[in-house]
Structures are given as structure tokens and as C-alpha cells.
Amino acid sequence: MIWPPFSLTNSLRSENGWLSKSSRCNLRSCATATIRARSLCLPSYNRGRPSIDYAYSHTTYESWSRLHQKPFLNLRLAPSRKCFTLPELSSGVAAGELGVNSEDYRLPTNVKPKHYDLTIRTDLEKHTFDGFVAVDLDVLKETSTIVLNTSQLKLGEASVYSDALKTEQIQSSTHVDAKTERVTITFGSALPAGTKAKLRIGFTGELDTSMAGYYRSKWTDDGKAKYYGLTQFEPTAARKAFPCWDEPLLKATFAVTMISREGTTNLSNMPAISEEVYVPGASADSLSKTPDLAKFLAGLTIGDQSQEKWKITRFDTTPPMSTYIVAWANGKFAYLEDSYTSPLSGKKRPLRIYATKDHIHQAQFALDVKKKSLPLYEQVFDVEYPLPKLDTVVASDFDSGAMENWGLITGRTSAFLVDPEKAELRAKMNVADTQCHEVAHMWFGNITTMSWWDNLYLNEGFATLMGEVIIPSEIWPEWKPESRFINMHLVDALAQDAQLSSHPIEVECPDANKINQIFDSLSYSKAASVLRMLASYVGEDRFLKGVSIYLKQHLYANSVTRDLWEGVAESTGIDVPKVMDNWVSKMGFPVISVTETDKSIHVRQDRFLSSGPADPKENETIWTIPLQILSVNGHGKAVIDKDAILEEREQTIPLDTSKPFKLNADTTGLYRVLYTPERLAKIASEAAKENSVFTLNDRMGLVYDTMALSKAGFTKVSSALTLMEILKDEKEFLVRDSIAGNLGNLRSVWFEHDEVREKLGEFARNLFLPVVKQLGFEYSPSDSSDTVALRTLAIGTAVVGKDKGVVEELRARFKHYMDTGDDSKIPADLVRQTYSVAVRYGGRKEYDAMRKIYQKPKTPTAGQAAIAAMCSVDNLELAKETLEFMKTQARDQDVIWFIAQLGSNHGTRRLMAQYFKDNYWDLYKRFEGNFILAALVKMSLGTLSTQRDYDEAVEFFKDKDTSKYQLAYQQVLDNIKDRSIVIERSTSDVLQWLQGRK
């Protein structure tokens, strides 16, 4: 899953309208040379029939048996199910391993689901769905009660057939606990241990607009509102669509049948194996073979007219999988199609992308990305993609960014659509990253799944690293994905982890209802950063070999952290737990202080906190730190010591300090480095040289470290500003983006200090206006991606600095559009800047134009740009109109964009904060089941900057149930506190430096 949506992160990082995402400096070839030997290939399903007769290797047997302390007994083919059955996996075992009280938070382990026959009927006209599920169960303990998950469904009468008792029992009682989202079904006779049973239960539900469970999305066709249905189950919303055992460890196979109106398309994880029209009163061929389905249809009033036509679509049986990646969709979709050929087996697999007909023409690029990335993943992991197809569905209403349902990826329009004729660079990067990220999940999460949500990072950290760095680097090396990773992910990870409100990557999360909160920068960005650090330390080839071993040992199974460490240890011979355990089990990260003599450096590690030096009680962790010391040899060339490890509090290391040196070479480590002022000056001087020994990544890390350390009080903020001025001639876009982003953050801190804010804008303008004059406003197909990005960044930063020439240029281009309807003078990469300038320096006419663009945008990015423009107003009356528009006319998924943009506008920030407080209960009710809720809390209040703001936030939330956004609430308090400390400590320093500039 991608969360938060890509552009959302950017809206808070800088004010210039350009969003950088990861980047790579030193292109390395695809790390497959050492893992070409094909020892095991996952089975490919052809109408449910595996192409090979095994799914587990001998190492899997040993690994599984060791993990669960029991023999690996049940590996066999089950022809009636057309798939593999798995050995017993008791959720009680995993719960105990993870320190979870299973009685309070986990389902009982008396029965285990093995296979679901699931039938869903969708009525898009009435906005309802119903169906039934028949679940094959293994009875592990004698029991007369069955407990499973359900939420917001009306359940029918349940029955259970016992193979041992040879009887079918009807429920004697049921009890639904809405708080724990469980139903307890009691039967008269106990089911014997060690036997098989089949549970049948019907259900009905509302096809609502919640963007969770099975919900409806709206689109417009020839001016008429139309709807389609789709699912979003991660983490715990499958239970809203059908009663099930909704825990990742409880894998089962699924055979889905969909009933829908003729003329619509049905999609699910697997390919359709049959489809036939059903007319009430008539017979369907399949009904004689499926009594359950015939009985279900006979009991329904499908339509008022006897000739109303529906259809029945049956899908092939899935491999064993967790409920959160089950998926289906129903509606009138158009599609594009292609295929790829597996480099491991030579099999050709179809690829499709589905969207409504008004969007499908913008979906080709996402389809191309999928085609390019799949064979690379197979080669890198030496594990074949196991399903017979991979579809993508583009949704008009979607809570997160995108979702990795096995065989049926889903996501927002902004995650998958790009205008083929006028593509914005950052939109292409976003689509590429998102699609690659979700395809990575086909292995990390779908084939091999975390045992419980405390290991979410095994899914998301890997998908981020593989999908946004390693694989994109092979397809688009010119985008520099590894270096972009620093600007996008490493920065976010360090920012959130530098606060006391942080949490470990491997976070205890026993209550499934609170899991939404941990889909954050720590589970994604910090996890990916730690894995990247490990890959750099052991070597990327050996790291990926270890990952391949890990995947092969846990095919179709579940895993925990130590399983990954064992795989990497096997490929490297390194004691991986010793190096890595504290990075994933402890919160925070270190700052390394460096002092020096002529012949050595002395390094000391302490926990870094954004509020200042850590108290002893918060400074107990000792990390094993790859120092990656860059120095210069006798020929003036850079060399990196990868063997230097700091695993104690402090250490002295021999080094010739008369020559340039730097720790954390290439910024691969998850830590900050504090040098003496004298050494920092020397490093800055070297970094500014034309052919510096310090790489692009080194220079980016230097900018971020210096700013973070100065804001935390280790040095003066003015020293960070001085570094930026030293780098004024920097040619690399990503270094300049680092500078612009940090200046934008400073302006945000001092948003109510007019002189500081304006002079910071003036400083930014002075740094970037020469680039505008050099590159101009015209984009050419021959421009490199760096040139495109740098031009966009420079123009946006000059706008922030209120450069009259740039502002008037953009206003004139928008005026031409308003006068003629011709938008050809507005380059795709300047749409956001142009729209915002037009509204901020315009009036009612320009504002109303933005409303119209938002309501019917040509592209998703144009719609987001219109939101940004409506929120960029200086006029508070127009800002209030924007809030009312957001409340009554914006899509639910877009509310977060409005709030983020109004919160990043210094003129409307307090208005936004007050709106959140005044409308809290409405917002809470609207989004309480979504990922958006926690983001709303953080973005509405987290950019305030005074002690009074802190006190008022505490007062406001004291009578609120914050359990669904507790982490976000604590982060709000930390953000406000940190910002207020910086203002108190550094205002005079910053102002003095800015006033002293020539």
C-alpha cells in the first residue's frame, strides 16, 4: 500500500510546488548476477492447476519446523481445491512470539479456515450487496462455538456441517460484539478435535462511500452520475464485506463468485473461469452443480421484471492468502491490455489496467511500468510471479494512495493516470513509484506475509526500497531514484523518528482496530532506510541474494523479522541480528559527534532528538553503526571504509585528518553526523568544488544534517544558512531541492514572524533566480529530467520569494488561457505554480476558474493543482469559501488535500486549525474508519508554533477519545513544542544573519 499519497507529503515540505521523490546517484546494474541459478520457481496457476508439484523447498521445511516447534506435515496437493494446502499455523503461536494477549485481541485458535467459497451479489442501483460464504474449517480443539470477524453486516442464519458427526447444525445462538468486530456463533453439539467442518452463513451490506470494505465510487458519464463497486480491505476491513477470519496469519484459499447486472464487468484476484447470464425464473447451467448458489438465488428478489438480466462470474481458486489482499470490483470499466513473458519460465501473462472510459486514455504509462517491472522482480528474487494475470483498477474514490491486492492492484487516479500528450514529470515519477511499489508487494506481503501487523515493515519497507529505488534504478536511471530516496524517504524517517512520539519499526500493535496509525513514515520510510543501510553495508548483491533465500523459505507462508535476518545471514556470513536488531526494535536513531586529532577521529553516539540533547533516560540504546568513512587516498581519489563499525558508546579511529573526510558516505546510514564548526567549514568548501570528492548524496545529506542539528540546538541555524549560501552555485537539482525544502520549512516555523519569513523568501529568491534566468520558462522534449525538475523548482522558489518578473510571467500565461481557452502556454510542469499565482494575485474570476477546473479536471494533477490554488488565497473570505466547498462538494479522498494546503499557507493556517476544532465531530464521523483521520489531526494542528497552541491542543483533546489517532496527536504536540523551542532559541540568530547579508 502507498500511504500517504505522494503529493500530500510535498504539500507540507515546501512552498514551491515541486515535489521531489527518491533519486539514485551511482547507477548499479541489476543485482542478479549472483542469483541467476534457479533453485526453485513458484507454481504458476493455469486455471488453478500448479505447473510444478511442490511449493516448499527442504529449507522451508526446516525453517517452518524451527519456527513453530512442530513437524511440517500437511504439504500436499488438494485437487478438489485446485491449490496447495498448508501446514497448521496457529495464531496462538505467533501471538505468543509477539507478546500479544491473544485472548483480548486475537481470534481463538479452536478452528482454522482452509478455504472460502465466497459469493457476492452487487446491486449498483440500490447501493447494496449480499451473498454467502461457505468456509472449510480444520477443527483444532473440540468446540461448540466459532468466533470470526464481522463489521457492519447483517448476518443470516449460520449452519455448520461436521464430517465427523455427519450432520448439519443450525446455530443455537449468535452474539455480535461491535467493539471487537466479532461474532460468536454457538451450536448445540461440539465439533470434535482433529476433524473437518464447513461453516455456511449469509450476509447483506450497504455499498456505502466509506472507502473501506466493499464500497462504491462515483463518476460522471454524459452528465449523469454513475457508480461502481470495489474493495479496500487492508488492514482490517475484509470483515466489512464478508464474515471471515480477518488476520494475516490465517491464510486460506478463496474461490469467488460474483453476481452482477449484465453489462458490467466483474474482476477479482484470479481470472474468470466461467460467466453466464442468469434470468430469474430461468435456469443456469452452473446452478445444478452448486446447490448453495441455487438456494441463494431462489431466496432473492433480484428484480421487479422477470426478464431483468444478471450474470454469474466464477473466478479461479487463489493460492493461500490473507484476507486483507482479497479483492473484487464491479462496474462499467474500459481497459488497456498488454503482457509480459516470465524470464524464469518463459510463460506469457496478460496484464490489464481498468478505469472508467473518461480516464482510460491516461492509463497507458502505468501499464507500461507494470510490464517493465515484473520481469526485473522475477530476476532479482529468482521467484516467479505465481498468478496467471495482474490487473490494476483505477479508482475515483480511494482512501490511501494504492493497494497491492494479489492479482488486482487498486489505487487513486493520481496514482495511475498520466496525460499521454502533456505529462508532468513529477506525475510520471509518482505513477512509476506507485506501480513499482505495489508490484513489489506481490512478493513482499502477498507470497510471503508478516505474521502480525507489528511486522508491517516487512511488507512496506521492502516495497518502498525495491519499488522506489532498486527496480526504478534499472528502468529510469536518469531519475536518480537512490538520491531521490534521500529527499523523499530518509528525510521523513529522520524527522518523525527524532521525536519522543516515535515508535520502533517493529511496533507492538495488539489491537487490530488501531493498526491504521502505524501506516506511517516509520513503517515505510524508516524501514526502507534501515534495509538500504543494511544493503549498503553487506553489498547490494549479497543483500538481494539473502532476500531471495528468505522468500523461497516462506512461500505462501508467514514470517517474522528473524526469518529475514536468517536469509541475509546465509548469503553474507554476517551476524545480521547483532547489527540490525536495535534498528528495528528500538525507537530513535543516533547522532555521531566527531572530534579529531592529526592522526585520528573520536566518535561518540547519542540518541538524536529534534528538541535538543537527549536526557540520560532517553539515551540508553547503543546502535551498531556502519560508519562508512569517506577519505582521500594519495591520488586524490575518494575511498570508503565499509568495515568501520561503531558498536560502543564511543571509539577512536585512526584517520589522516589533514585530508578531506566525511562519515556516512553517500548518506546510506540512518543517523546524523555532528562535526566541529571548523571541520564543517572544510567539508562545505570541498562540497562546493566543481569536482568534489563528495557525491550528490553526500551533499544532500550535508544540507539536511546541518539544518536538523542547528534546529535542535547543536549549532546555530545561521550555520545552516551559511552552508546553503556556500552551495549557491550547485548544479544538481536534488541538492537545490534539499535547500529549497529546508528554507520552506524555516518559513513555516516562522510563519507569524513577518520579517523573518519575508527575508527567508528573499534569500531563496536570490539563490534560485539565476537559475530561472539561465533556464527560462520553456520546456523542450530534449530537456533532461534534471533540467525539467530544476527549472520547475527554481520558478516555484522565485514565486515564494515574490519575484515580480516571475509572478507576472505566470499571471500572463494564465490570462491567455482565461481569454482564449488555450492552455498551451502553461507547461504541464508549471500548472501548479501558475494556478496558485493566478489566484493569489488575482481575485474572484481566477478563484471561480479554479473551482471549475477542480470539478472537471483534464488530469488528476490538474485537479490537485486547482485545490492548491483555491487554498493559496490571501483573502480570508475566499479561504472560508474554500472550506465550505471542501465540506459540501469535495470528494472524501480530496479533503486531506484541502486541509494540507490550507495548513501550509501561512495566511490561512490558523483559520484551518480553528475549522478543524469547530468541525471536529463531523470530520471524525466522516473519516473514523480511514487512514485519512490521523492525517487530518496532524495537518490541521501540527504546523502551529507557540506554547499557547500547545496548551490549547492539550485542552481541546482532553475529553476526546484519541485511540484511533493517538500517535498523530502525540506528534502534533511534539511538532508544536519543537517549533516553539526553535523560535525562542534562534529568532535573533536567524534575523541577524539575514539582515547582515549584502
mmCIF file of N, CA and C in Angstrom, residues 540-599:
data_model
loop_
_atom_site.group_PDB
_atom_site.id
_atom_site.type_symbol
_atom_site.label_atom_id
_atom_site.label_comp_id
_atom_site.label_asym_id
_atom_site.label_seq_id
_atom_site.Cartn_x
_atom_site.Cartn_y
_atom_site.Cartn_z
ATOM 1 N N GLU A 540 24.870 -4.802 -2.074
ATOM 2 C CA GLU A 540 23.503 -4.969 -2.571
ATOM 3 C C GLU A 540 23.275 -6.354 -3.176
ATOM 4 N N ASP A 541 24.261 -6.900 -3.901
ATOM 5 C CA ASP A 541 24.093 -8.223 -4.489
ATOM 6 C C ASP A 541 23.847 -9.274 -3.412
ATOM 7 N N ARG A 542 24.673 -9.251 -2.373
ATOM 8 C CA ARG A 542 24.534 -10.257 -1.313
ATOM 9 C C ARG A 542 23.249 -10.039 -0.522
ATOM 10 N N PHE A 543 22.864 -8.792 -0.350
ATOM 11 C CA PHE A 543 21.602 -8.491 0.332
ATOM 12 C C PHE A 543 20.426 -9.087 -0.441
ATOM 13 N N LEU A 544 20.391 -8.854 -1.749
ATOM 14 C CA LEU A 544 19.282 -9.366 -2.555
ATOM 15 C C LEU A 544 19.304 -10.884 -2.642
ATOM 16 N N LYS A 545 20.468 -11.477 -2.617
ATOM 17 C CA LYS A 545 20.551 -12.933 -2.552
ATOM 18 C C LYS A 545 19.908 -13.429 -1.257
ATOM 19 N N GLY A 546 20.180 -12.740 -0.159
ATOM 20 C CA GLY A 546 19.572 -13.116 1.114
ATOM 21 C C GLY A 546 18.061 -12.945 1.107
ATOM 22 N N VAL A 547 17.603 -11.910 0.439
ATOM 23 C CA VAL A 547 16.159 -11.705 0.312
ATOM 24 C C VAL A 547 15.540 -12.838 -0.492
ATOM 25 N N SER A 548 16.205 -13.264 -1.542
ATOM 26 C CA SER A 548 15.716 -14.389 -2.344
ATOM 27 C C SER A 548 15.608 -15.654 -1.492
ATOM 28 N N ILE A 549 16.611 -15.890 -0.678
ATOM 29 C CA ILE A 549 16.572 -17.048 0.228
ATOM 30 C C ILE A 549 15.388 -16.941 1.174
ATOM 31 N N TYR A 550 15.206 -15.774 1.743
ATOM 32 C CA TYR A 550 14.090 -15.521 2.666
ATOM 33 C C TYR A 550 12.746 -15.813 2.015
ATOM 34 N N LEU A 551 12.550 -15.309 0.802
ATOM 35 C CA LEU A 551 11.276 -15.532 0.114
ATOM 36 C C LEU A 551 11.058 -17.015 -0.170
ATOM 37 N N LYS A 552 12.081 -17.705 -0.653
ATOM 38 C CA LYS A 552 11.923 -19.116 -1.005
ATOM 39 C C LYS A 552 11.630 -19.976 0.217
ATOM 40 N N GLN A 553 12.133 -19.560 1.372
ATOM 41 C CA GLN A 553 11.892 -20.335 2.585
ATOM 42 C C GLN A 553 10.514 -20.065 3.182
ATOM 43 N N HIS A 554 9.797 -19.090 2.636
ATOM 44 C CA HIS A 554 8.486 -18.755 3.216
ATOM 45 C C HIS A 554 7.432 -18.533 2.134
ATOM 46 N N LEU A 555 7.481 -19.380 1.096
ATOM 47 C CA LEU A 555 6.497 -19.281 0.029
ATOM 48 C C LEU A 555 5.107 -19.602 0.567
ATOM 49 N N TYR A 556 4.169 -18.719 0.276
ATOM 50 C CA TYR A 556 2.770 -18.886 0.708
ATOM 51 C C TYR A 556 2.632 -18.964 2.226
ATOM 52 N N ALA A 557 3.630 -18.519 2.947
ATOM 53 C CA ALA A 557 3.610 -18.638 4.402
ATOM 54 C C ALA A 557 3.750 -17.264 5.041
ATOM 55 N N ASN A 558 3.910 -17.277 6.363
ATOM 56 C CA ASN A 558 4.058 -16.037 7.122
ATOM 57 C C ASN A 558 5.454 -15.972 7.715
ATOM 58 N N SER A 559 5.875 -14.753 8.080
ATOM 59 C CA SER A 559 7.240 -14.599 8.563
ATOM 60 C C SER A 559 7.314 -13.541 9.650
ATOM 61 N N VAL A 560 8.433 -13.568 10.350
ATOM 62 C CA VAL A 560 8.766 -12.550 11.346
ATOM 63 C C VAL A 560 10.178 -12.050 11.030
ATOM 64 N N THR A 561 10.633 -11.053 11.775
ATOM 65 C CA THR A 561 11.905 -10.395 11.474
ATOM 66 C C THR A 561 13.069 -11.372 11.400
ATOM 67 N N ARG A 562 13.126 -12.304 12.333
ATOM 68 C CA ARG A 562 14.309 -13.182 12.369
ATOM 69 C C ARG A 562 14.414 -14.047 11.112
ATOM 70 N N ASP A 563 13.288 -14.296 10.451
ATOM 71 C CA ASP A 563 13.340 -15.064 9.206
ATOM 72 C C ASP A 563 14.116 -14.307 8.138
ATOM 73 N N LEU A 564 13.893 -13.001 8.064
ATOM 74 C CA LEU A 564 14.631 -12.180 7.104
ATOM 75 C C LEU A 564 16.104 -12.149 7.457
ATOM 76 N N TRP A 565 16.418 -11.948 8.736
ATOM 77 C CA TRP A 565 17.820 -11.898 9.143
ATOM 78 C C TRP A 565 18.532 -13.208 8.806
ATOM 79 N N GLU A 566 17.844 -14.347 8.974
ATOM 80 C CA GLU A 566 18.461 -15.639 8.664
ATOM 81 C C GLU A 566 18.794 -15.737 7.182
ATOM 82 N N GLY A 567 17.899 -15.223 6.319
ATOM 83 C CA GLY A 567 18.168 -15.267 4.892
ATOM 84 C C GLY A 567 19.379 -14.447 4.510
ATOM 85 N N VAL A 568 19.474 -13.225 5.035
ATOM 86 C CA VAL A 568 20.604 -12.359 4.716
ATOM 87 C C VAL A 568 21.888 -12.906 5.350
ATOM 88 N N ALA A 569 21.772 -13.469 6.549
ATOM 89 C CA ALA A 569 22.950 -14.058 7.192
ATOM 90 C C ALA A 569 23.493 -15.219 6.368
ATOM 91 N N GLU A 570 22.593 -16.013 5.794
ATOM 92 C CA GLU A 570 23.028 -17.155 4.986
ATOM 93 C C GLU A 570 23.789 -16.701 3.750
ATOM 94 N N SER A 571 23.385 -15.572 3.190
ATOM 95 C CA SER A 571 24.037 -15.111 1.955
ATOM 96 C C SER A 571 25.312 -14.314 2.216
ATOM 97 N N THR A 572 25.495 -13.844 3.457
ATOM 98 C CA THR A 572 26.625 -12.946 3.744
ATOM 99 C C THR A 572 27.608 -13.482 4.758
ATOM 100 N N GLY A 573 27.156 -14.419 5.606
ATOM 101 C CA GLY A 573 28.004 -14.882 6.692
ATOM 102 C C GLY A 573 28.132 -13.886 7.826
ATOM 103 N N ILE A 574 27.308 -12.851 7.830
ATOM 104 C CA ILE A 574 27.360 -11.795 8.843
ATOM 105 C C ILE A 574 26.329 -12.073 9.935
ATOM 106 N N ASP A 575 26.654 -11.725 11.158
ATOM 107 C CA ASP A 575 25.706 -11.822 12.274
ATOM 108 C C ASP A 575 24.711 -10.664 12.141
ATOM 109 N N VAL A 576 23.702 -10.875 11.309
ATOM 110 C CA VAL A 576 22.777 -9.791 10.986
ATOM 111 C C VAL A 576 21.994 -9.319 12.206
ATOM 112 N N PRO A 577 21.456 -10.207 13.064
ATOM 113 C CA PRO A 577 20.737 -9.704 14.235
ATOM 114 C C PRO A 577 21.564 -8.761 15.104
ATOM 115 N N LYS A 578 22.859 -9.068 15.244
ATOM 116 C CA LYS A 578 23.714 -8.197 16.051
ATOM 117 C C LYS A 578 23.774 -6.791 15.474
ATOM 118 N N VAL A 579 23.844 -6.709 14.159
ATOM 119 C CA VAL A 579 23.914 -5.407 13.500
ATOM 120 C C VAL A 579 22.572 -4.704 13.500
ATOM 121 N N MET A 580 21.490 -5.448 13.290
ATOM 122 C CA MET A 580 20.224 -4.832 12.934
ATOM 123 C C MET A 580 19.167 -4.766 14.029
ATOM 124 N N ASP A 581 19.233 -5.598 15.045
ATOM 125 C CA ASP A 581 18.101 -5.718 15.966
ATOM 126 C C ASP A 581 17.680 -4.393 16.590
ATOM 127 N N ASN A 582 18.647 -3.605 17.068
ATOM 128 C CA ASN A 582 18.269 -2.341 17.712
ATOM 129 C C ASN A 582 17.678 -1.337 16.722
ATOM 130 N N TRP A 583 18.012 -1.477 15.459
ATOM 131 C CA TRP A 583 17.460 -0.546 14.462
ATOM 132 C C TRP A 583 15.962 -0.768 14.253
ATOM 133 N N VAL A 584 15.510 -2.010 14.460
ATOM 134 C CA VAL A 584 14.085 -2.278 14.246
ATOM 135 C C VAL A 584 13.299 -2.398 15.548
ATOM 136 N N SER A 585 13.972 -2.753 16.639
ATOM 137 C CA SER A 585 13.243 -2.984 17.893
ATOM 138 C C SER A 585 13.228 -1.763 18.811
ATOM 139 N N LYS A 586 14.091 -0.786 18.555
ATOM 140 C CA LYS A 586 14.151 0.418 19.378
ATOM 141 C C LYS A 586 13.739 1.635 18.564
ATOM 142 N N MET A 587 13.113 2.583 19.221
ATOM 143 C CA MET A 587 12.807 3.826 18.532
ATOM 144 C C MET A 587 14.029 4.727 18.511
ATOM 145 N N GLY A 588 14.016 5.679 17.597
ATOM 146 C CA GLY A 588 15.074 6.658 17.540
ATOM 147 C C GLY A 588 16.247 6.249 16.679
ATOM 148 N N PHE A 589 17.225 7.137 16.611
ATOM 149 C CA PHE A 589 18.458 6.917 15.855
ATOM 150 C C PHE A 589 19.534 7.808 16.465
ATOM 151 N N PRO A 590 20.811 7.567 16.150
ATOM 152 C CA PRO A 590 21.878 8.308 16.813
ATOM 153 C C PRO A 590 22.347 9.532 16.036
ATOM 154 N N VAL A 591 22.973 10.442 16.779
ATOM 155 C CA VAL A 591 23.818 11.473 16.199
ATOM 156 C C VAL A 591 25.250 11.121 16.609
ATOM 157 N N ILE A 592 26.152 11.159 15.645
ATOM 158 C CA ILE A 592 27.547 10.826 15.918
ATOM 159 C C ILE A 592 28.345 12.113 15.987
ATOM 160 N N SER A 593 28.907 12.390 17.139
ATOM 161 C CA SER A 593 29.744 13.576 17.326
ATOM 162 C C SER A 593 31.183 13.222 16.982
ATOM 163 N N VAL A 594 31.826 14.074 16.175
ATOM 164 C CA VAL A 594 33.164 13.797 15.673
ATOM 165 C C VAL A 594 34.130 14.880 16.148
ATOM 166 N N THR A 595 35.151 14.461 16.872
ATOM 167 C CA THR A 595 36.269 15.351 17.187
ATOM 168 C C THR A 595 37.525 14.700 16.615
ATOM 169 N N GLU A 596 38.610 15.472 16.526
ATOM 170 C CA GLU A 596 39.750 14.935 15.779
ATOM 171 C C GLU A 596 41.093 15.421 16.293
ATOM 172 N N THR A 597 42.095 14.595 15.988
ATOM 173 C CA THR A 597 43.495 14.989 16.138
ATOM 174 C C THR A 597 44.121 14.877 14.752
ATOM 175 N N ASP A 598 45.454 15.011 14.676
ATOM 176 C CA ASP A 598 46.113 14.914 13.378
ATOM 177 C C ASP A 598 45.988 13.520 12.780
ATOM 178 N N LYS A 599 45.949 12.509 13.621
ATOM 179 C CA LYS A 599 46.033 11.131 13.142
ATOM 180 C C LYS A 599 44.800 10.282 13.451
#
